[in-house]
Amino acid sequence: MCCKKVLLVLMCSLASSVWAADSCTIDIKGTDLITFTDMAGKPLRRITVPAKCNQFTINMFHVGKMPKTAMGHNVVITKTADISGVIKDGMRYGISKDYLPPKDPRIVAASTMIGGGAKTSVQFPVAKIKNGDYSFFCSFIGHDRKMRGKFEIQ
Ligand code: ZN
């Protein structure tokens, strides 16, 4: 009985160290203050993807309390120059489409939009990022002004 428990603890700690070493994944937070932060709560200004990654995954935890309709967050990646156009077009589609134009070729990746207490993930091929200036942002109306940062491969 006691040995089973030890084994379980060992397996759990192994799993978590594998998770932490996987740099083709990033965990971030969205807050009720209209910010993206890292898991330590520091403002997130940049996401850097190691060039060796074929696929990249972003997990976003909405650590706020407000519902999606008032404080929805998602993670969208486009060329920086496309942000305002995508948001302007997305507004017409409303929250049921996460304020994004469906199947828009300017969108490299987009998670679903979530409210407080929820989690969302998006995974995409890194090859979709070509040369140029890319950013991540939240497409909820007005949020991109505070919720955005550089997205780069290194
Ligand atoms: Zn948002």
XYZ file of N, CA, C and O and ligand atoms in Angstrom:
617
model
N 0.844 -1.207 0.000
C 0.000 0.000 0.000
C 0.870 1.245 0.000
O 0.725 2.134 -0.819
N 1.827 1.257 0.944
C 2.652 2.460 1.030
C 3.516 2.617 -0.211
O 3.755 3.709 -0.681
N 3.945 1.485 -0.780
C 4.818 1.548 -1.955
C 4.071 2.063 -3.181
O 4.613 2.766 -4.002
N 2.820 1.672 -3.271
C 2.003 2.166 -4.374
C 1.936 3.692 -4.336
O 2.015 4.369 -5.343
N 1.751 4.198 -3.129
C 1.644 5.642 -2.960
C 2.924 6.341 -3.411
O 2.902 7.340 -4.118
N 4.077 5.778 -2.988
C 5.375 6.361 -3.345
C 5.551 6.379 -4.860
O 5.987 7.351 -5.439
N 5.162 5.246 -5.466
C 5.295 5.141 -6.908
C 4.449 6.203 -7.613
O 4.886 6.835 -8.573
N 3.245 6.391 -7.087
C 2.342 7.370 -7.677
C 2.945 8.778 -7.609
O 2.940 9.535 -8.576
N 3.505 9.112 -6.460
C 4.115 10.427 -6.273
C 5.285 10.595 -7.244
O 5.451 11.626 -7.885
N 6.069 9.533 -7.370
C 7.211 9.570 -8.274
C 6.757 9.805 -9.709
O 7.305 10.622 -10.437
N 5.720 9.072 -10.106
C 5.213 9.228 -11.464
C 4.702 10.636 -11.711
O 4.909 11.209 -12.758
N 4.039 11.194 -10.718
C 3.510 12.548 -10.869
C 4.624 13.564 -11.024
O 4.555 14.463 -11.847
N 5.678 13.409 -10.230
C 6.752 14.400 -10.327
C 7.513 14.242 -11.645
O 7.966 15.208 -12.215
N 7.617 13.012 -12.137
C 8.235 12.806 -13.451
C 7.429 13.509 -14.536
O 7.965 14.212 -15.379
N 6.126 13.317 -14.481
C 5.255 13.914 -15.481
C 5.377 15.428 -15.478
O 5.444 16.059 -16.521
N 5.451 16.025 -14.276
C 5.495 17.478 -14.236
C 6.843 18.015 -14.720
O 6.907 19.090 -15.294
N 7.925 17.254 -14.525
C 9.211 17.765 -15.014
C 9.297 17.654 -16.535
O 9.884 18.485 -17.194
N 8.671 16.619 -17.102
C 8.615 16.511 -18.561
C 7.841 17.699 -19.127
O 8.228 18.324 -20.093
N 6.737 17.992 -18.481
C 5.897 19.119 -18.891
C 6.706 20.417 -18.896
O 6.689 21.184 -19.844
N 7.452 20.659 -17.830
C 8.196 21.912 -17.704
C 9.316 22.024 -18.731
O 9.651 23.117 -19.168
N 9.861 20.886 -19.154
C 10.984 20.918 -20.086
C 10.523 21.060 -21.535
O 11.310 21.278 -22.420
N 9.234 20.919 -21.734
C 8.705 20.982 -23.087
C 8.564 22.438 -23.520
O 7.572 23.089 -23.290
N 9.579 22.963 -24.179
C 9.570 24.384 -24.513
C 8.772 24.676 -25.775
O 8.728 25.797 -26.230
N 8.157 23.641 -26.341
C 7.244 23.869 -27.475
C 5.824 24.116 -26.969
O 4.864 24.056 -27.725
N 5.734 24.360 -25.672
C 4.454 24.678 -25.029
C 4.662 25.856 -24.097
O 5.687 25.941 -23.431
N 3.700 26.758 -24.065
C 3.766 27.816 -23.059
C 2.424 27.900 -22.347
O 1.376 27.725 -22.975
N 2.491 28.111 -21.030
C 1.291 28.320 -20.222
C 1.209 29.797 -19.868
O 2.186 30.368 -19.367
N 0.065 30.403 -20.132
C -0.095 31.813 -19.792
C -1.430 32.015 -19.084
O -2.282 31.130 -19.074
N -1.591 33.215 -18.517
C -2.836 33.547 -17.827
C -3.509 34.748 -18.483
O -2.823 35.659 -18.958
N -4.828 34.756 -18.446
C -5.611 35.943 -18.766
C -6.318 36.372 -17.499
O -6.703 35.518 -16.696
N -6.474 37.667 -17.298
C -7.010 38.156 -16.021
C -8.219 39.078 -16.225
O -8.461 39.556 -17.335
N -8.915 39.350 -15.149
C -10.033 40.306 -15.184
C -9.544 41.743 -15.344
O -10.352 42.662 -15.489
N -8.243 41.964 -15.292
C -7.686 43.311 -15.482
C -7.311 43.546 -16.942
O -6.572 44.480 -17.262
N -7.802 42.681 -17.822
C -7.515 42.771 -19.271
C -6.005 42.691 -19.507
O -5.416 43.537 -20.180
N -5.375 41.686 -18.934
C -3.943 41.480 -19.167
C -3.673 40.003 -19.428
O -4.400 39.127 -18.962
N -2.599 39.768 -20.183
C -1.970 38.457 -20.258
C -0.769 38.492 -19.332
O -0.010 39.471 -19.317
N -0.584 37.433 -18.560
C 0.629 37.344 -17.736
C 1.231 35.957 -17.917
O 0.583 35.048 -18.428
N 2.488 35.821 -17.442
C 3.055 34.472 -17.367
C 2.470 33.794 -16.118
O 1.663 34.392 -15.396
N 2.875 32.557 -15.866
C 2.267 31.826 -14.757
C 2.641 32.426 -13.406
O 1.978 32.173 -12.402
N 3.723 33.230 -13.377
C 4.125 33.880 -12.135
C 3.384 35.206 -11.934
O 3.535 35.855 -10.907
N 2.595 35.600 -12.930
C 1.819 36.831 -12.788
C 2.482 38.070 -13.372
O 1.968 39.176 -13.232
N 3.626 37.876 -14.021
C 4.312 39.028 -14.631
C 3.692 39.326 -15.994
O 3.316 38.409 -16.729
N 3.593 40.606 -16.370
C 3.023 40.965 -17.676
C 3.736 40.230 -18.807
O 4.960 40.101 -18.797
N 2.956 39.757 -19.750
C 3.511 38.978 -20.855
C 3.597 39.876 -22.080
O 2.577 40.269 -22.636
N 4.804 40.194 -22.490
C 5.001 41.109 -23.614
C 5.477 40.385 -24.861
O 5.505 40.947 -25.938
N 5.938 39.142 -24.682
C 6.588 38.445 -25.784
C 6.453 36.936 -25.588
O 6.577 36.448 -24.475
N 6.195 36.224 -26.688
C 6.257 34.763 -26.666
C 7.297 34.354 -27.685
O 7.220 34.756 -28.855
N 8.306 33.611 -27.253
C 9.381 33.180 -28.145
C 9.307 31.675 -28.335
O 9.308 30.916 -27.366
N 9.236 31.261 -29.577
C 9.148 29.843 -29.913
C 10.529 29.357 -30.343
O 11.129 29.942 -31.237
N 11.045 28.293 -29.726
C 12.322 27.736 -30.200
C 12.164 27.238 -31.641
O 11.178 26.587 -31.966
N 13.136 27.546 -32.483
C 13.046 27.208 -33.913
C 12.932 25.704 -34.137
O 12.446 25.263 -35.172
N 13.378 24.903 -33.150
C 13.334 23.444 -33.308
C 11.903 22.886 -33.241
O 11.658 21.745 -33.615
N 10.969 23.660 -32.751
C 9.606 23.154 -32.574
C 8.897 23.012 -33.919
O 8.940 23.912 -34.744
N 8.246 21.868 -34.115
C 7.394 21.695 -35.293
C 5.992 22.227 -35.011
O 5.379 22.862 -35.840
N 5.530 21.905 -33.812
C 4.224 22.369 -33.360
C 4.438 23.210 -32.114
O 5.339 22.932 -31.329
N 3.599 24.218 -31.950
C 3.680 25.016 -30.738
C 2.294 25.079 -30.111
O 1.285 25.177 -30.809
N 2.271 24.974 -28.779
C 1.006 24.960 -28.051
C 0.968 26.097 -27.047
O 1.932 26.315 -26.316
N -0.124 26.810 -27.035
C -0.350 27.825 -26.010
C -1.543 27.386 -25.172
O -2.617 27.133 -25.708
N -1.323 27.267 -23.861
C -2.404 27.006 -22.908
C -2.696 28.304 -22.175
O -1.783 28.902 -21.596
N -3.940 28.733 -22.200
C -4.273 29.982 -21.519
C -5.319 29.716 -20.447
O -6.377 29.154 -20.704
N -4.979 30.110 -19.230
C -5.860 29.947 -18.076
C -6.475 31.316 -17.760
O -5.727 32.265 -17.499
N -7.793 31.393 -17.814
C -8.462 32.648 -17.427
C -8.643 32.593 -15.918
O -9.517 31.874 -15.426
N -7.815 33.339 -15.215
C -7.822 33.247 -13.752
C -8.779 34.254 -13.114
O -8.823 34.389 -11.892
N -9.535 34.961 -13.965
C -10.505 35.920 -13.436
C -11.798 35.244 -13.026
O -11.906 34.007 -13.001
N -12.795 36.073 -12.696
C -14.091 35.567 -12.261
C -15.208 35.980 -13.222
O -16.312 35.458 -13.151
N -14.936 36.924 -14.079
C -16.000 37.490 -14.915
C -16.336 36.547 -16.079
O -15.488 35.820 -16.569
N -17.607 36.577 -16.511
C -18.039 35.674 -17.590
C -17.475 36.104 -18.944
O -17.042 37.243 -19.121
N -17.538 35.162 -19.859
C -17.028 35.381 -21.215
C -17.653 36.614 -21.883
O -16.972 37.353 -22.588
N -18.954 36.838 -21.632
C -19.631 37.950 -22.307
C -19.121 39.308 -21.834
O -19.236 40.301 -22.550
N -18.552 39.371 -20.633
C -18.062 40.640 -20.102
C -16.547 40.746 -20.179
O -15.994 41.847 -20.316
N -15.849 39.614 -20.070
C -14.385 39.618 -19.973
C -13.833 38.391 -20.702
O -13.038 37.629 -20.163
N -14.288 38.183 -21.938
C -13.818 37.026 -22.702
C -12.369 37.198 -23.122
O -11.928 38.305 -23.426
N -11.629 36.115 -23.080
C -10.241 36.142 -23.557
C -9.991 34.964 -24.489
O -10.468 33.847 -24.250
N -9.203 35.217 -25.512
C -8.667 34.157 -26.355
C -7.234 34.543 -26.717
O -6.757 35.621 -26.327
N -6.557 33.671 -27.421
C -5.213 33.979 -27.899
C -5.230 33.815 -29.411
O -5.536 32.738 -29.919
N -4.932 34.912 -30.102
C -4.941 34.922 -31.561
C -3.558 35.350 -32.033
O -2.925 36.206 -31.414
N -3.094 34.731 -33.114
C -1.802 35.132 -33.684
C -2.006 35.542 -35.136
O -2.597 34.803 -35.928
N -1.540 36.745 -35.444
C -1.535 37.238 -36.827
C -0.259 38.045 -37.021
O 0.471 38.305 -36.060
N -0.017 38.470 -38.267
C 0.998 39.496 -38.473
C 0.550 40.732 -37.701
O -0.647 41.039 -37.639
N 1.511 41.432 -37.120
C 1.177 42.621 -36.327
C 0.368 43.612 -37.155
O -0.592 44.210 -36.666
N 0.697 43.742 -38.423
C 0.009 44.697 -39.300
C -1.440 44.297 -39.563
O -2.239 45.136 -39.983
N -1.800 43.039 -39.300
C -3.165 42.561 -39.576
C -4.095 42.661 -38.378
O -5.298 42.421 -38.503
N -3.563 42.995 -37.199
C -4.394 42.962 -35.983
C -5.640 43.836 -36.130
O -6.760 43.374 -35.941
N -5.447 45.102 -36.509
C -6.597 46.005 -36.510
C -7.627 45.588 -37.553
O -8.834 45.669 -37.310
N -7.187 45.091 -38.700
C -8.118 44.639 -39.730
C -8.908 43.425 -39.293
O -10.125 43.343 -39.503
N -8.235 42.476 -38.661
C -8.907 41.257 -38.199
C -9.931 41.610 -37.122
O -11.062 41.098 -37.112
N -9.572 42.517 -36.224
C -10.491 42.897 -35.153
C -11.695 43.657 -35.699
O -12.839 43.401 -35.318
N -11.431 44.549 -36.642
C -12.522 45.321 -37.246
C -13.508 44.379 -37.946
O -14.723 44.499 -37.776
N -12.994 43.444 -38.717
C -13.870 42.492 -39.418
C -14.553 41.541 -38.437
O -15.713 41.176 -38.625
N -13.832 41.160 -37.387
C -14.366 40.209 -36.420
C -15.524 40.752 -35.611
O -16.401 40.004 -35.172
N -15.541 42.054 -35.392
C -16.610 42.687 -34.620
C -17.978 42.374 -35.196
O -18.949 42.192 -34.464
N -18.068 42.273 -36.503
C -19.351 42.017 -37.160
C -19.901 40.638 -36.817
O -21.090 40.405 -36.900
N -18.993 39.725 -36.451
C -19.434 38.349 -36.188
C -19.840 38.122 -34.740
O -20.439 37.108 -34.405
N -19.478 39.058 -33.872
C -19.953 38.983 -32.497
C -19.278 37.899 -31.671
O -18.400 37.166 -32.139
N -19.745 37.796 -30.435
C -19.089 36.908 -29.491
C -19.315 35.439 -29.838
O -18.511 34.571 -29.473
N -20.376 35.113 -30.559
C -20.612 33.700 -30.911
C -19.511 33.170 -31.811
O -19.272 31.972 -31.876
N -18.828 34.083 -32.523
C -17.682 33.682 -33.357
C -16.360 34.174 -32.739
O -15.353 34.343 -33.433
N -16.410 34.487 -31.437
C -15.219 34.961 -30.718
C -14.648 36.250 -31.309
O -13.442 36.490 -31.275
N -15.504 37.065 -31.911
C -15.072 38.332 -32.523
C -13.964 38.131 -33.549
O -13.017 38.909 -33.638
N -14.107 37.056 -34.324
C -13.111 36.767 -35.367
C -13.830 36.412 -36.663
O -14.833 35.689 -36.644
N -13.312 36.890 -37.787
C -13.875 36.457 -39.065
C -13.546 34.987 -39.298
O -12.369 34.606 -39.261
N -14.548 34.131 -39.513
C -14.287 32.689 -39.658
C -13.385 32.390 -40.853
O -13.511 33.021 -41.902
N -12.488 31.439 -40.678
C -11.599 30.953 -41.743
C -10.825 32.081 -42.415
O -10.589 32.053 -43.620
N -10.452 33.082 -41.683
C -9.705 34.201 -42.253
C -8.242 33.804 -42.446
O -7.594 33.367 -41.497
N -7.716 33.940 -43.659
C -6.330 33.505 -43.903
C -5.273 34.327 -43.160
O -4.137 33.876 -43.023
N -5.657 35.493 -42.665
C -4.697 36.298 -41.891
C -4.452 35.708 -40.507
O -3.439 36.006 -39.861
N -5.376 34.857 -40.030
C -5.253 34.292 -38.679
C -4.382 33.037 -38.723
O -4.755 32.035 -39.324
N -3.220 33.101 -38.088
C -2.310 31.951 -38.020
C -2.851 30.906 -37.064
O -2.829 29.707 -37.339
N -3.349 31.355 -35.926
C -3.887 30.458 -34.907
C -4.811 31.250 -34.006
O -4.604 32.452 -33.800
N -5.831 30.574 -33.493
C -6.751 31.227 -32.554
C -7.347 30.178 -31.628
O -7.846 29.151 -32.094
N -7.281 30.438 -30.338
C -7.945 29.553 -29.381
C -9.414 29.941 -29.318
O -9.814 30.975 -29.858
N -10.215 29.143 -28.633
C -11.584 29.563 -28.366
C -11.565 30.659 -27.316
O -10.579 30.819 -26.588
N -12.650 31.411 -27.239
C -12.754 32.466 -26.229
C -13.394 31.887 -24.974
O -14.339 31.111 -25.066
N -12.857 32.276 -23.816
C -13.315 31.705 -22.541
C -13.566 32.800 -21.509
O -13.076 33.924 -21.649
N -14.324 32.433 -20.500
C -14.560 33.321 -19.372
C -13.754 32.889 -18.150
O -12.997 31.910 -18.208
N -13.929 33.594 -17.059
C -13.170 33.331 -15.834
C -13.306 31.889 -15.362
O -14.373 31.299 -15.451
N -12.195 31.325 -14.920
C -12.170 29.969 -14.404
C -11.967 28.900 -15.451
O -11.793 27.734 -15.106
N -11.964 29.278 -16.717
C -11.826 28.288 -17.790
C -10.409 28.273 -18.345
O -9.578 29.131 -18.034
N -10.157 27.248 -19.165
C -8.855 27.080 -19.789
C -9.061 26.796 -21.275
O -10.024 26.110 -21.649
N -8.177 27.321 -22.104
C -8.247 27.015 -23.523
C -6.842 26.742 -24.039
O -5.858 27.176 -23.442
N -6.774 25.997 -25.140
C -5.479 25.670 -25.734
C -5.564 25.832 -27.231
O -6.620 25.621 -27.829
N -4.444 26.186 -27.827
C -4.351 26.191 -29.285
C -2.983 25.656 -29.684
O -1.972 25.993 -29.073
N -3.000 24.758 -30.659
C -1.741 24.203 -31.167
C -1.702 24.441 -32.677
O -2.731 24.319 -33.346
N -0.529 24.764 -33.212
C -0.439 25.044 -34.647
C 0.972 24.755 -35.133
O 1.936 24.758 -34.349
N 1.128 24.501 -36.440
C 2.466 24.252 -36.988
C 3.273 25.542 -37.018
O 2.784 26.577 -37.505
N 4.487 25.476 -36.526
C 5.342 26.665 -36.471
C 5.660 27.172 -37.888
O 5.893 28.359 -38.099
N 5.622 26.262 -38.877
C 5.901 26.656 -40.265
C 4.913 27.698 -40.786
O 5.170 28.346 -41.803
N 3.776 27.853 -40.089
C 2.827 28.885 -40.521
C 3.335 30.297 -40.255
O 2.814 31.264 -40.792
N 4.357 30.407 -39.407
C 4.972 31.710 -39.138
C 6.068 31.938 -40.175
O 7.092 31.264 -40.169
N 5.849 32.875 -41.065
C 6.852 33.198 -42.089
C 7.682 34.366 -41.577
O 7.502 34.832 -40.467
N 8.579 34.845 -42.428
C 9.332 36.034 -42.043
C 8.364 37.193 -41.840
O 7.366 37.299 -42.538
N 8.688 38.025 -40.908
C 7.831 39.180 -40.663
C 7.535 39.344 -39.198
O 8.000 38.584 -38.367
N 6.719 40.343 -38.932
C 6.455 40.759 -37.572
C 5.099 40.206 -37.132
O 4.063 40.582 -37.682
N 5.106 39.308 -36.157
C 3.868 38.676 -35.680
C 3.584 39.064 -34.231
O 4.508 39.391 -33.472
N 2.305 38.993 -33.892
C 1.904 39.299 -32.520
C 0.830 38.326 -32.060
O 0.156 37.707 -32.878
N 0.698 38.219 -30.745
C -0.457 37.528 -30.161
C -1.334 38.581 -29.511
O -0.844 39.622 -29.055
N -2.628 38.325 -29.477
C -3.547 39.281 -28.864
C -4.861 38.585 -28.533
O -5.109 37.452 -28.947
N -5.718 39.301 -27.777
C -7.081 38.853 -27.490
C -8.013 39.633 -28.405
O -7.884 40.858 -28.521
N -8.973 38.935 -29.031
C -9.832 39.598 -30.017
C -11.132 40.157 -29.430
O -11.950 40.721 -30.160
N -11.352 40.009 -28.125
C -12.532 40.621 -27.493
C -12.455 42.132 -27.717
O -11.364 42.716 -27.662
N -13.634 42.762 -27.918
C -13.646 44.185 -28.268
C -12.854 45.030 -27.261
O -13.129 44.989 -26.062
N -11.882 45.763 -27.770
C -11.092 46.671 -26.945
C -9.924 46.026 -26.213
O -9.064 46.737 -25.697
N -9.855 44.702 -26.173
C -8.810 44.059 -25.371
C -7.425 44.085 -26.009
O -6.420 44.025 -25.310
N -7.361 44.154 -27.329
C -6.037 44.062 -27.974
C -5.132 45.225 -27.606
O -3.913 45.125 -27.723
N -5.725 46.302 -27.147
C -4.871 47.442 -26.785
C -3.989 47.116 -25.587
O -2.867 47.597 -25.470
N -4.520 46.297 -24.655
C -3.714 45.899 -23.494
C -3.193 44.468 -23.609
O -2.153 44.129 -23.050
N -3.976 43.642 -24.282
C -3.629 42.216 -24.335
C -2.973 41.888 -25.670
O -3.608 41.319 -26.559
N -1.719 42.264 -25.783
C -0.977 41.897 -26.993
C 0.514 41.891 -26.711
O 0.981 42.528 -25.775
N 1.245 41.178 -27.546
C 2.689 41.155 -27.414
C 3.290 40.555 -28.664
O 2.576 40.088 -29.564
N 4.614 40.573 -28.714
C 5.321 40.031 -29.879
C 5.305 38.502 -29.865
O 5.408 37.883 -28.808
N 5.218 37.949 -31.041
C 5.308 36.506 -31.185
C 6.445 36.225 -32.148
O 6.406 36.658 -33.315
N 7.470 35.545 -31.689
C 8.653 35.387 -32.537
C 9.249 33.996 -32.420
O 9.023 33.284 -31.444
N 10.014 33.642 -33.440
C 10.731 32.359 -33.461
C 12.218 32.646 -33.304
O 12.740 33.561 -33.933
N 12.854 31.836 -32.464
C 14.278 32.077 -32.255
C 15.051 30.779 -32.228
O 14.628 29.850 -31.569
Zn -9.808 39.439 -23.658
